[in-house]
Structure formats: C-alpha cells, structure tokens
C-alpha cells in the first residue's frame, strides 16, 4: 500500500466517530489525497497526504523523499477557511531502504510535516528527520524534530507512533490531532525561504546553501528558575505539574515536546547533564558522536523555537553535587533583567535582551550540537531566531527556557547547595498542609484504620506533632524536617460509598506498613525508637504486628496530643 492509503485506512478504521465531510464542488485539487474530518469537538480539520519515495539506492543512506506541490492547494483552502491543516506521510518502502534506522520501525510512525506551504514548490529529503528520531526517540511514542535539528529544508516535523498493523496504537495520534494547533499559515510567509535540499546541494558546505531560520522575536522575557522545597510528600512535583498545565499552558499530552526531566543523584555527572562523546555503530564501523544530555537537548529546542516555552525540570537537585553537575553552566543562571545588552565577542553583534543569560560560556560540544543536523558536522553557521550562531558564539539560556527543581529538606544529603548557587534561584516552600480541592479532601479523609475511624490526616497530624516534640526534646532542629508530607502516600478509591453516597478512600494496611512505618523506623525516629514504638527491637516485628491485628497500638500514646 502507498503512504496515502496506509494513513487513510488507519484513520477510517480507528476513528469512526470522526465524521468525514464533503469538499465544496468548486475546489481545484484532488480529494483523493485530501480529507475533511469533523472531530468529536465539532471542529473540522483538513488532512492532506503525500507518499514517501526512495532515491539514491546505491548510497549508504538512500534518500527518503516526499513531494509537496500537491499539498499547496489544500493548504491554501485550509488557510481560507481557518481550518487546522495536517500534512501526513509514512514510510512504506522495503525495509532494506531504512538503512541505519534500528532504534524504531519507520513503518510504525506517521510523520506530520509542520511547515508553511505558501512558497514550497520542491521535493524534500526527510533523511535527516529520520536520523534525528533514530538518535533521540528513546522508546517514546511521540517525538518532534524541531527546526535547527535537521537539514530537510522545512520547519519541523512530528513522528507519531501508530503501532504495526496487527497492534495499532490510536491514542497518540488522537491526542496529537486534538491538541496540536497545526496552522503553519499563521507564521511568517518567509519562514521556509531557505534553499531547497536536493540531490545537487545536499552535501554542499558553503554558507550560501545553508538552511537558515528567519529571525523572530520571542514573546518571553521572564524565565523562571525556581527550587521547590519542603518535607517528603508535601507535593513539590505536583506543584510543578500544576504550574506546567495552568500557568505555562503545557497540557500533559504535549509535555514530551516542551519539557525535559532529569533526576540528580550522587553518581550524576556534568557529562550526564550536558552530554558526552559516545561510540556509535555506523555502517558496520564504530564512530564517536556527541550524545546530548537533558540540558543540551532542551536548550537546542528552546533556541530553535522562540515562540514556545520550554522547561527543564530537575528532581532532587540536592541529591547530587549541583555545583559539579552544572560546572561552567553555573554562569548562565544569571539572567538579564533590565534593558537589552549587546555582545560582539564573536564579531556577529548579536543582541540579547531581557531574560537571556547575562554572561556566556564557551562549550564546543554544545555549540556544535546546536548547529549540527546530523552525525557529520559540516561547520556551517546558522541564523537561529535572530542569533547568528557560528563556532565562536557563546552559549546562553534563551528567555523561553525556564528551569524548575525540587528538593527534600529532610534528605540525608551527600551535597548541599551553597549560597552562590542558591542566590541564582527563587526558593519556594511547599507548605505541608491540605488544600480544599476534591483531590486533597479525598486524601486527607482517607481511612488508614476504618474500624477506629483513623484518617490519614489524623495520623499525619499526630505523628508530625510527635516528631516535633522529639526534635525539641533532643535538641535536634533537623528532625522537624522529617515530618510526613500530605502526599507521602497516596489514597486509593474503593468501591464503597459513605452514608452520603460519596466515594470512600483508603490507604491500604500493607502499603502503610511497608512505606510509612519503614520511614519512621529507619529515618525519622532512628535515634529514639523506644520513645515512639511499644517495645519493638526490629522493623520486621513492627510491620508484622501492624499488618496483623495490633495496627496503631504499636505506637506509644500516638493520638493523645491531638485528642480533645
């Protein structure tokens, strides 16, 4: 089957709730390559299809080519009617033509070409897009190849996993069509004025034939660098999740596109964070290529797409040696907060305004990765959203890149954050209190022991009072940070209802014993266990008795401080 037929069959078979619409009779393009669908929301969208062709079969990497002329008329029709427009293709050629694509099955990924077709008249070689996915997919079902990460001569493209014919995946494609506002005609008509990629100039190294990105001003001037801190389970990661969805307007379905997440730990290094040179098997030979870390990956995305906000999330930032992990990038955390400044250290007179890093660092690996579009770096300079990026251009954080981090104040830290490091962040305490949302109400009222009507809030309050009193008596101020957070364990919904018909939530006896009791025994009360627990000498007997019939009688006078 052709690319067009595979995609049309996939949509018709798996999305029968979408209503296919008729085109007006006076249109001047072939409806066999284009379809109008009304989604569940009532919105009408236009799907356009093009085939994948293979050329240069004698090469080590044959070209994966599409032709875009046939999509121009439907693109104009979508523009006239303000429809969201999607241009889809999929690899359907012989597997032997997918040379080097071992990290994923190209037949399983619909490719959405997110580009402005106002002045597209040429064929495009998508090989560099597929190579980008090969290096960056990492078992994800969705990945976007942003501008600056390829040399296909288009804006960008998304790869959407639909599985194989015997085991189709539908939710990724459905989310993409539902949530992504693919109306590239809203962008500048000149965005694709770069020299087309063809057989003749694919390997050109002259700067005249380099795909250049048309400069565009960013709408972001106030990036955030925030460390959320608090006791274990106070909801720090939840706070970041809420911020992404409500304030940053990045729904969960799109966070793979705009968010990179990493976790610091004692063995985490600067090379893990930035990237490192790694061996790679290319055509049966071992080569060494730069494998970007989360910092470099999100930095390139943000630089190449100034119209969207990007976020780097660092969980447990104080569990690793943050100063060593950041290394010279520490300098980038100072942002310009006043009038724009100009630097001419590389002779290009780049102008950096509010929100950019005030100082730059030189890093050849990051610089090469930002300018490179495949494994064979050719040394070209690029104009990336108003910045002329050459080999001499320093690295800075753009204003559309924020960094959010979490930190447990109770961690037995291997490293601490020094004042110079903390000064460059805003610190936000996540208070260990329940709010009034439905989710928080269900959590606070969840039964740990339904027979005795002991809720999670009642236990948590009592044990935290005990921790604070033990801390005061022992003169250990750090013990207060051992308090249990509201979300240290999460409640589960049962099938039962209370007398008012509301759902009943519980925290399972076994889960409580294995997680909460273990934390209290090994951490919070490890220096004063005899004052808290009723004669226990080991954790094994404590958890066994709790899971048996003793439950909260394993504690000494636990609730006396909170009873009226």
Coordinates of C-alpha atoms in Angstrom, one line a residue:
X1 CA 0.0 0.0 0.0
X2 CA 1.1 3.6 -0.6
X3 CA 1.8 6.0 2.2
X4 CA -1.5 7.8 1.5
X5 CA -3.6 4.6 1.6
X6 CA -2.0 3.4 4.9
X7 CA -2.8 6.6 6.6
X8 CA -6.3 6.9 5.2
X9 CA -7.1 3.3 6.2
X10 CA -5.7 3.9 9.7
X11 CA -7.9 6.9 10.2
X12 CA -11.1 5.4 8.7
X13 CA -10.7 2.2 10.7
X14 CA -9.8 3.6 14.1
X15 CA -11.7 6.9 14.3
X16 CA -15.2 6.1 13.1
X17 CA -16.5 8.7 15.5
X18 CA -14.9 11.4 13.3
X19 CA -17.3 12.3 10.6
X20 CA -15.9 12.6 7.1
X21 CA -17.0 15.8 5.3
X22 CA -17.5 16.6 1.6
X23 CA -15.4 19.2 -0.1
X24 CA -17.1 22.0 -2.0
X25 CA -17.7 21.2 -5.7
X26 CA -15.6 24.1 -7.0
X27 CA -12.3 23.2 -5.4
X28 CA -9.3 22.7 -7.8
X29 CA -7.4 19.9 -6.1
X30 CA -7.7 16.2 -5.9
X31 CA -9.9 15.0 -3.0
X32 CA -8.3 11.5 -3.2
X33 CA -5.2 12.9 -1.5
X34 CA -7.1 15.1 1.0
X35 CA -9.9 14.6 3.5
X36 CA -12.0 16.8 5.7
X37 CA -13.0 15.4 9.1
X38 CA -15.3 16.7 11.8
X39 CA -13.8 15.8 15.2
X40 CA -15.7 14.9 18.4
X41 CA -15.4 18.6 19.4
X42 CA -17.3 19.6 16.2
X43 CA -14.2 21.2 14.7
X44 CA -13.4 20.5 11.0
X45 CA -9.8 19.7 10.2
X46 CA -8.1 19.0 6.9
X47 CA -5.8 16.0 6.4
X48 CA -3.5 16.0 3.4
X49 CA -1.4 13.1 2.4
X50 CA 1.8 12.6 0.4
X51 CA 3.8 9.5 -0.4
X52 CA 7.3 8.6 0.6
X53 CA 9.7 7.7 -2.2
X54 CA 13.2 6.3 -2.0
X55 CA 16.1 7.5 -4.3
X56 CA 19.8 7.1 -4.3
X57 CA 19.6 3.4 -3.5
X58 CA 23.3 3.0 -4.3
X59 CA 24.2 5.3 -1.4
X60 CA 24.9 4.1 2.1
X61 CA 21.9 6.1 3.2
X62 CA 19.2 6.3 0.5
X63 CA 17.1 9.5 0.4
X64 CA 13.7 9.4 2.0
X65 CA 11.8 11.9 -0.2
X66 CA 8.4 13.5 -0.4
X67 CA 6.9 16.0 -2.9
X68 CA 5.0 18.9 -1.5
X69 CA 3.5 20.6 -4.6
X70 CA 0.2 18.7 -4.3
X71 CA -0.4 19.9 -0.8
X72 CA -0.2 23.6 -1.7
X73 CA -3.8 24.0 -2.9
X74 CA -5.4 22.2 0.1
X75 CA -3.1 24.2 2.3
X76 CA -4.5 27.4 0.8
X77 CA -8.0 26.1 1.2
X78 CA -7.4 25.4 4.9
X79 CA -6.0 28.9 5.3
X80 CA -9.0 30.5 3.6
X81 CA -11.4 28.6 5.9
X82 CA -9.2 28.8 9.0
X83 CA -9.0 25.0 9.3
X84 CA -6.2 23.3 11.2
X85 CA -4.1 21.7 8.5
X86 CA -2.2 18.4 8.7
X87 CA 0.2 17.1 6.1
X88 CA 0.9 13.4 6.8
X89 CA 3.2 10.7 5.3
X90 CA 4.5 7.4 6.4
X91 CA 7.4 5.1 5.4
X92 CA 6.0 2.2 3.3
X93 CA 9.1 1.2 1.3
X94 CA 11.1 -2.0 1.5
X95 CA 12.8 -2.4 5.0
X96 CA 16.2 -2.6 3.3
X97 CA 15.8 1.0 2.3
X98 CA 15.6 2.1 6.0
X99 CA 19.3 1.8 6.4
X100 CA 20.6 2.6 9.9
X101 CA 17.1 3.0 11.4
X102 CA 17.4 0.4 14.2
X103 CA 16.0 2.3 17.1
X104 CA 12.5 2.3 15.8
X105 CA 10.3 0.8 13.0
X106 CA 9.7 3.7 10.5
X107 CA 6.6 1.9 9.2
X108 CA 5.0 2.4 12.6
X109 CA 5.3 6.2 12.7
X110 CA 3.1 8.7 10.8
X111 CA 5.2 11.8 10.0
X112 CA 3.4 15.1 10.3
X113 CA 5.2 17.8 8.3
X114 CA 4.6 21.0 10.2
X115 CA 5.6 23.6 7.7
X116 CA 4.3 26.6 5.8
X117 CA 3.5 25.7 2.2
X118 CA 2.9 29.2 0.9
X119 CA 6.1 29.1 -1.1
X120 CA 7.0 25.4 -1.1
X121 CA 7.4 24.1 -4.6
X122 CA 10.2 21.5 -4.2
X123 CA 10.7 17.9 -3.1
X124 CA 12.2 17.4 0.4
X125 CA 14.6 14.8 1.6
X126 CA 13.5 13.7 5.1
X127 CA 16.5 11.5 5.8
X128 CA 17.9 13.9 8.4
X129 CA 14.5 13.9 10.2
X130 CA 14.6 10.1 10.5
X131 CA 18.2 10.2 11.6
X132 CA 17.2 12.7 14.4
X133 CA 14.5 10.3 15.6
X134 CA 16.9 7.4 15.5
X135 CA 19.2 9.2 17.9
X136 CA 16.6 10.8 20.2
X137 CA 13.4 8.6 20.3
X138 CA 14.4 6.6 23.4
X139 CA 11.3 4.4 23.3
X140 CA 8.9 7.3 23.2
X141 CA 5.6 7.1 21.2
X142 CA 6.0 10.7 20.1
X143 CA 8.9 13.0 19.2
X144 CA 9.2 16.3 17.4
X145 CA 12.1 17.1 15.2
X146 CA 12.4 20.9 15.7
X147 CA 13.9 23.4 13.3
X148 CA 17.7 23.6 13.6
X149 CA 17.8 19.8 14.2
X150 CA 17.7 18.7 10.6
X151 CA 18.5 19.8 7.1
X152 CA 15.3 18.9 5.4
X153 CA 14.5 22.5 4.4
X154 CA 11.2 22.5 6.2
X155 CA 10.1 24.0 9.5
X156 CA 9.7 20.9 11.7
X157 CA 8.1 17.5 11.8
X158 CA 6.4 15.2 14.4
X159 CA 6.7 11.4 14.5
X160 CA 3.6 9.7 15.8
X161 CA 3.6 6.0 16.8
X162 CA 0.6 4.1 15.4
X163 CA 2.0 0.6 16.1
X164 CA 2.0 -2.1 13.5
X165 CA -1.0 -3.4 11.5
X166 CA -1.6 -6.2 14.0
X167 CA -1.4 -4.0 17.1
X168 CA -2.4 -0.4 16.3
X169 CA -1.9 2.4 18.8
X170 CA -4.5 5.1 18.5
X171 CA -4.3 7.4 21.5
X172 CA -1.1 9.2 20.5
X173 CA -2.4 10.2 17.1
X174 CA -5.8 11.2 18.5
X175 CA -4.1 13.4 21.1
X176 CA -1.9 15.0 18.5
X177 CA -4.8 15.9 16.2
X178 CA -7.0 17.0 19.1
X179 CA -4.5 19.3 20.9
X180 CA -1.9 20.5 18.4
X181 CA -2.8 23.7 16.6
X182 CA -1.2 22.9 13.3
X183 CA -1.9 26.0 11.3
X184 CA 1.5 26.9 9.9
X185 CA 0.0 29.5 7.7
X186 CA -0.3 31.7 10.8
X187 CA 3.5 32.1 10.7
X188 CA 5.6 34.4 8.5
X189 CA 5.3 33.5 4.8
X190 CA 9.1 33.7 4.7
X191 CA 9.8 31.0 7.2
X192 CA 10.6 28.5 4.6
X193 CA 12.6 30.7 2.2
X194 CA 15.7 28.6 2.8
X195 CA 17.4 27.0 -0.2
X196 CA 15.6 23.7 -1.0
X197 CA 17.5 20.5 -0.3
X198 CA 18.1 18.4 -3.5
X199 CA 20.5 15.9 -4.8
X200 CA 22.7 18.6 -6.1
X201 CA 23.1 20.6 -2.9
X202 CA 22.6 18.1 0.0
X203 CA 26.3 17.8 0.6
X204 CA 27.2 21.4 -0.1
X205 CA 29.3 23.0 2.6
X206 CA 29.1 26.6 1.5
X207 CA 27.2 29.0 3.8
X208 CA 25.1 30.2 0.8
X209 CA 23.3 26.9 0.7
X210 CA 22.8 26.5 4.5
X211 CA 19.2 26.3 5.6
X212 CA 18.7 29.4 7.7
X213 CA 16.0 30.2 10.2
X214 CA 14.3 33.5 9.7
X215 CA 14.8 35.6 12.9
X216 CA 11.7 36.1 15.0
X217 CA 11.3 37.9 18.3
X218 CA 10.5 35.9 21.4
X219 CA 7.4 36.7 23.4
X220 CA 9.0 35.6 26.6
X221 CA 11.1 37.9 28.8
X222 CA 10.6 36.5 32.3
X223 CA 12.1 33.0 32.5
X224 CA 11.8 31.3 35.9
X225 CA 14.5 29.5 37.9
X226 CA 12.7 28.1 41.0
X227 CA 13.6 25.4 43.6
X228 CA 10.5 24.0 45.3
X229 CA 11.4 22.6 48.7
X230 CA 9.6 21.0 51.6
X231 CA 9.2 17.8 53.6
X232 CA 8.9 14.5 51.8
X233 CA 5.5 14.1 50.2
X234 CA 4.5 17.8 50.6
X235 CA 3.6 18.0 46.8
X236 CA 6.6 19.6 45.2
X237 CA 6.4 17.6 41.9
X238 CA 2.6 18.0 41.9
X239 CA 3.1 21.8 42.2
X240 CA 5.3 21.8 39.1
X241 CA 2.8 19.6 37.2
X242 CA 0.1 22.1 38.1
X243 CA 2.3 25.0 37.0
X244 CA 3.0 23.4 33.6
X245 CA -0.7 22.8 32.9
X246 CA -2.2 26.0 34.3
X247 CA 0.4 28.8 34.1
X248 CA 2.6 27.6 31.3
X249 CA -0.3 26.1 29.3
X250 CA 1.5 22.9 28.5
X251 CA -1.0 20.1 28.8
X252 CA 0.2 16.7 29.8
X253 CA -0.2 15.3 26.3
X254 CA 2.3 17.8 25.0
X255 CA 4.9 17.7 27.7
X256 CA 7.1 15.3 25.8
X257 CA 7.6 18.2 23.3
X258 CA 8.4 21.1 25.6
X259 CA 9.7 19.6 28.8
X260 CA 12.9 17.7 29.7
X261 CA 13.1 16.0 33.1
X262 CA 16.1 14.6 34.9
X263 CA 16.9 13.5 38.5
X264 CA 20.2 14.4 40.3
X265 CA 21.8 11.7 42.4
X266 CA 25.3 11.2 43.9
X267 CA 26.7 9.5 40.7
X268 CA 25.2 12.0 38.3
X269 CA 27.8 14.0 36.4
X270 CA 28.4 17.0 34.3
X271 CA 28.6 14.7 31.3
X272 CA 25.2 13.1 32.1
X273 CA 23.7 16.6 32.3
X274 CA 25.3 18.2 29.2
X275 CA 26.2 15.2 27.0
X276 CA 29.2 13.2 26.1
X277 CA 31.0 11.6 23.2
X278 CA 29.8 8.1 22.8
X279 CA 30.6 5.3 20.4
X280 CA 28.1 4.5 17.7
X281 CA 28.0 1.8 15.1
X282 CA 27.6 3.4 11.6
X283 CA 27.5 1.1 8.5
X284 CA 29.4 -1.6 10.4
X285 CA 32.1 0.8 11.7
X286 CA 32.5 2.4 15.1
X287 CA 32.3 6.1 15.1
X288 CA 32.2 8.6 18.0
X289 CA 29.4 11.1 18.2
X290 CA 28.1 13.6 20.7
X291 CA 25.1 12.3 22.7
X292 CA 23.2 15.3 24.2
X293 CA 22.1 15.3 27.8
X294 CA 18.8 16.8 29.0
X295 CA 20.3 20.3 29.4
X296 CA 21.7 20.4 25.8
X297 CA 18.6 18.8 24.3
X298 CA 16.1 21.3 25.8
X299 CA 18.4 24.2 25.1
X300 CA 18.5 23.5 21.4
X301 CA 14.7 23.1 21.3
X302 CA 14.2 26.4 23.0
X303 CA 16.8 28.3 20.9
X304 CA 15.2 26.9 17.6
X305 CA 11.6 27.6 18.6
X306 CA 11.3 31.0 20.3
X307 CA 7.5 31.1 20.1
X308 CA 7.0 28.3 22.7
X309 CA 8.0 28.0 26.3
X310 CA 10.4 25.2 27.2
X311 CA 11.1 23.8 30.7
X312 CA 13.9 21.8 32.2
X313 CA 12.8 20.0 35.4
X314 CA 15.5 18.8 37.9
X315 CA 14.1 16.5 40.5
X316 CA 16.1 16.1 43.8
X317 CA 18.5 18.8 42.9
X318 CA 20.3 18.5 46.2
X319 CA 20.9 14.7 46.0
X320 CA 23.8 15.3 43.5
X321 CA 26.7 17.7 43.6
X322 CA 24.9 20.5 41.8
X323 CA 27.9 22.8 41.5
X324 CA 29.9 20.0 39.8
X325 CA 27.0 18.9 37.6
X326 CA 26.4 22.4 36.3
X327 CA 30.1 23.2 36.0
X328 CA 30.7 26.3 33.9
X329 CA 26.9 26.4 33.1
X330 CA 26.5 27.9 36.6
X331 CA 27.4 31.2 34.9
X332 CA 24.3 31.0 32.7
X333 CA 21.9 31.2 35.6
X334 CA 22.3 35.0 35.8
X335 CA 19.6 36.5 33.5
X336 CA 19.3 40.0 32.1
X337 CA 16.5 41.7 34.0
X338 CA 16.8 45.3 32.6
X339 CA 17.4 46.8 29.2
X340 CA 18.9 44.7 26.4
X341 CA 22.7 44.3 26.2
X342 CA 24.8 43.6 23.1
X343 CA 27.8 41.3 22.9
X344 CA 30.2 41.3 20.0
X345 CA 32.7 38.8 21.3
X346 CA 32.3 36.7 18.1
X347 CA 32.1 39.6 15.8
X348 CA 28.4 39.0 14.9
X349 CA 26.9 41.8 17.0
X350 CA 24.2 39.6 18.4
X351 CA 21.8 41.4 20.7
X352 CA 20.5 39.7 23.9
X353 CA 17.5 41.3 25.7
X354 CA 15.6 40.7 28.9
X355 CA 15.5 37.1 30.0
X356 CA 18.7 35.9 28.2
X357 CA 21.7 34.8 30.2
X358 CA 23.7 37.9 31.1
X359 CA 27.0 36.0 30.7
X360 CA 28.0 33.4 28.2
X361 CA 30.2 30.3 28.4
X362 CA 32.2 28.7 25.6
X363 CA 31.4 25.0 25.0
X364 CA 32.3 23.5 21.7
X365 CA 30.2 20.3 22.1
X366 CA 27.0 22.2 22.8
X367 CA 27.8 24.7 20.1
X368 CA 28.4 22.0 17.5
X369 CA 25.2 20.2 18.5
X370 CA 23.1 23.3 18.2
X371 CA 24.5 24.0 14.7
X372 CA 24.5 20.4 13.6
X373 CA 21.7 18.5 12.0
X374 CA 23.2 15.0 11.7
X375 CA 26.2 13.0 12.7
X376 CA 28.6 14.5 10.2
X377 CA 29.0 18.1 11.4
X378 CA 29.9 20.4 8.5
X379 CA 30.9 23.5 10.3
X380 CA 28.1 25.8 9.0
X381 CA 26.8 28.9 10.8
X382 CA 23.1 29.3 11.3
X383 CA 20.8 32.2 11.9
X384 CA 18.6 30.9 14.8
X385 CA 15.7 33.3 15.7
X386 CA 17.8 36.4 15.5
X387 CA 21.1 35.0 16.7
X388 CA 23.9 34.3 14.3
X389 CA 25.3 31.1 15.6
X390 CA 28.8 30.4 14.5
X391 CA 31.6 28.3 16.0
X392 CA 32.6 31.4 18.0
X393 CA 29.2 32.1 19.5
X394 CA 28.9 31.6 23.3
X395 CA 26.2 29.6 24.9
X396 CA 23.4 31.4 26.7
X397 CA 20.0 30.4 28.0
X398 CA 17.2 32.0 26.0
X399 CA 14.2 33.7 27.7
X400 CA 11.8 31.0 26.7
X401 CA 13.7 28.4 28.8
X402 CA 12.8 28.0 32.5
X403 CA 14.3 25.7 35.0
X404 CA 12.3 24.2 37.8
X405 CA 13.7 22.0 40.5
X406 CA 12.6 20.1 43.6
X407 CA 14.4 19.5 46.9
X408 CA 13.5 17.5 50.0
X409 CA 14.6 19.4 53.1
X410 CA 14.9 16.1 55.0
X411 CA 17.3 14.3 52.7
X412 CA 20.5 13.0 54.2
X413 CA 22.3 14.9 51.6
X414 CA 25.6 13.9 50.1
X415 CA 25.9 17.6 49.0
X416 CA 24.5 20.9 50.0
X417 CA 23.6 23.9 47.8
X418 CA 26.0 26.7 48.5
X419 CA 24.8 30.3 48.8
X420 CA 26.2 31.4 45.5
X421 CA 24.2 28.7 43.8
X422 CA 21.0 29.3 45.7
X423 CA 21.2 33.0 45.0
X424 CA 20.5 32.5 41.3
X425 CA 17.2 30.7 42.1
X426 CA 13.9 31.7 43.6
X427 CA 13.1 29.4 46.5
X428 CA 9.5 28.4 47.1
X429 CA 8.4 26.5 50.2
X430 CA 5.7 24.0 49.6
X431 CA 3.8 24.1 52.9
X432 CA 2.8 20.7 54.4
X433 CA -0.9 21.5 54.5
X434 CA -4.0 20.2 52.8
X435 CA -6.0 22.5 50.5
X436 CA -9.7 22.4 49.7
X437 CA -9.7 20.7 46.3
X438 CA -11.6 17.5 45.8
X439 CA -8.4 15.5 45.4
X440 CA -6.9 17.0 48.6
X441 CA -10.2 16.3 50.5
X442 CA -10.1 12.7 49.4
X443 CA -6.5 12.3 50.6
X444 CA -7.0 13.9 54.0
X445 CA -10.1 11.9 54.7
X446 CA -8.8 8.5 53.5
X447 CA -9.0 5.8 56.2
X448 CA -5.9 4.2 57.5
X449 CA -8.0 2.3 60.0
X450 CA -11.7 2.5 59.1
X451 CA -12.7 0.5 62.2
X452 CA -11.3 3.1 64.6
X453 CA -12.1 6.0 62.1
X454 CA -8.4 7.0 61.9
X455 CA -7.9 9.1 58.8
X456 CA -4.6 9.9 57.1
X457 CA -4.9 13.5 58.3
X458 CA -5.4 12.4 61.9
X459 CA -2.4 10.1 61.8
X460 CA -0.3 12.6 59.9
X461 CA -1.1 15.4 62.3
X462 CA -0.4 13.1 65.3
X463 CA 2.9 11.7 64.1
X464 CA 4.2 15.2 63.0
X465 CA 3.5 16.5 66.5
X466 CA 5.4 13.6 67.9
X467 CA 8.4 14.3 65.5
X468 CA 8.5 18.0 66.5
X469 CA 8.3 17.1 70.3
X470 CA 11.1 14.5 69.9
X471 CA 13.1 17.1 68.0
X472 CA 12.7 19.7 70.7
X473 CA 13.5 17.3 73.5
X474 CA 16.6 16.0 71.8
X475 CA 17.8 19.5 70.7
X476 CA 17.8 18.3 67.1
X477 CA 16.3 21.1 64.9
X478 CA 16.8 19.0 61.8
X479 CA 14.3 16.4 63.0
X480 CA 11.4 18.8 62.2
X481 CA 12.2 18.3 58.5
X482 CA 11.5 14.6 58.9
X483 CA 7.7 15.3 59.1
X484 CA 5.4 13.3 56.9
X485 CA 4.1 15.2 53.9
X486 CA 0.4 15.3 53.0
X487 CA 1.2 13.1 49.9
X488 CA 3.9 10.8 51.4
X489 CA 1.5 8.0 50.5
X490 CA -1.5 8.3 48.2
X491 CA -5.0 7.2 48.9
X492 CA -6.9 4.7 46.8
X493 CA -10.5 4.8 45.8
X494 CA -12.7 1.9 46.9
X495 CA -15.9 0.6 45.5
X496 CA -17.8 1.6 48.7
X497 CA -19.8 4.7 49.5
X498 CA -20.4 6.5 52.8
X499 CA -23.8 7.4 54.2
X500 CA -23.9 10.5 52.0
X501 CA -23.2 8.5 48.8
X502 CA -19.6 9.8 48.5
X503 CA -16.7 7.6 47.5
X504 CA -14.6 6.2 50.3
X505 CA -10.8 6.3 50.0
X506 CA -8.3 4.2 52.0
X507 CA -4.6 3.8 52.4
X508 CA -4.0 0.0 52.4
X509 CA -2.7 -1.5 55.6
X510 CA 0.1 -3.3 53.9
X511 CA 1.2 -0.3 51.9
X512 CA 1.2 1.9 55.1
X513 CA 3.3 -0.6 57.0
X514 CA 5.9 -1.1 54.3
X515 CA 6.3 2.6 53.4
X516 CA 5.3 4.8 56.3
X517 CA 6.5 2.6 59.2
X518 CA 9.8 1.9 57.5
X519 CA 10.4 5.6 57.0
X520 CA 9.6 6.3 60.7
X521 CA 11.7 3.5 61.9
X522 CA 14.8 3.9 59.6
X523 CA 14.8 7.7 59.4
X524 CA 12.5 10.0 61.5
X525 CA 12.9 8.1 64.8
X526 CA 16.0 6.1 64.3
X527 CA 17.7 7.7 67.4
X528 CA 14.6 7.5 69.7
X529 CA 12.6 4.5 68.6
X530 CA 12.0 3.3 72.2
X531 CA 10.1 6.6 72.9
X532 CA 7.7 6.1 70.0
X533 CA 7.1 2.4 69.5
X534 CA 5.8 -0.1 72.0
X535 CA 8.9 -2.3 72.9
X536 CA 9.9 -3.2 69.3
X537 CA 13.6 -4.0 68.6
X538 CA 13.4 -4.6 64.8
X539 CA 11.4 -3.4 61.9
X540 CA 10.3 -6.9 60.9
X541 CA 8.2 -7.5 64.0
X542 CA 6.9 -3.9 63.9
X543 CA 5.5 -4.2 60.4
X544 CA 4.2 -7.8 61.0
X545 CA 2.2 -6.8 64.1
X546 CA 0.8 -3.7 62.4
X547 CA -0.4 -5.8 59.4
X548 CA -1.8 -8.2 61.9
X549 CA -4.3 -7.1 64.5
X550 CA -2.4 -4.6 66.5
X551 CA -2.3 -1.7 64.0
X552 CA -1.8 1.6 65.8
X553 CA -1.3 0.0 69.2
X554 CA 2.3 -0.5 68.0
X555 CA 2.8 3.2 68.9
X556 CA 3.0 4.7 72.4
X557 CA 0.2 7.2 73.1
X558 CA 0.2 8.4 69.5
X559 CA -3.0 10.3 69.4
X560 CA -3.0 11.7 73.0
X561 CA -1.6 15.0 71.8
X562 CA -4.4 15.6 69.3
X563 CA -7.4 14.3 71.2
X564 CA -9.7 16.8 72.8

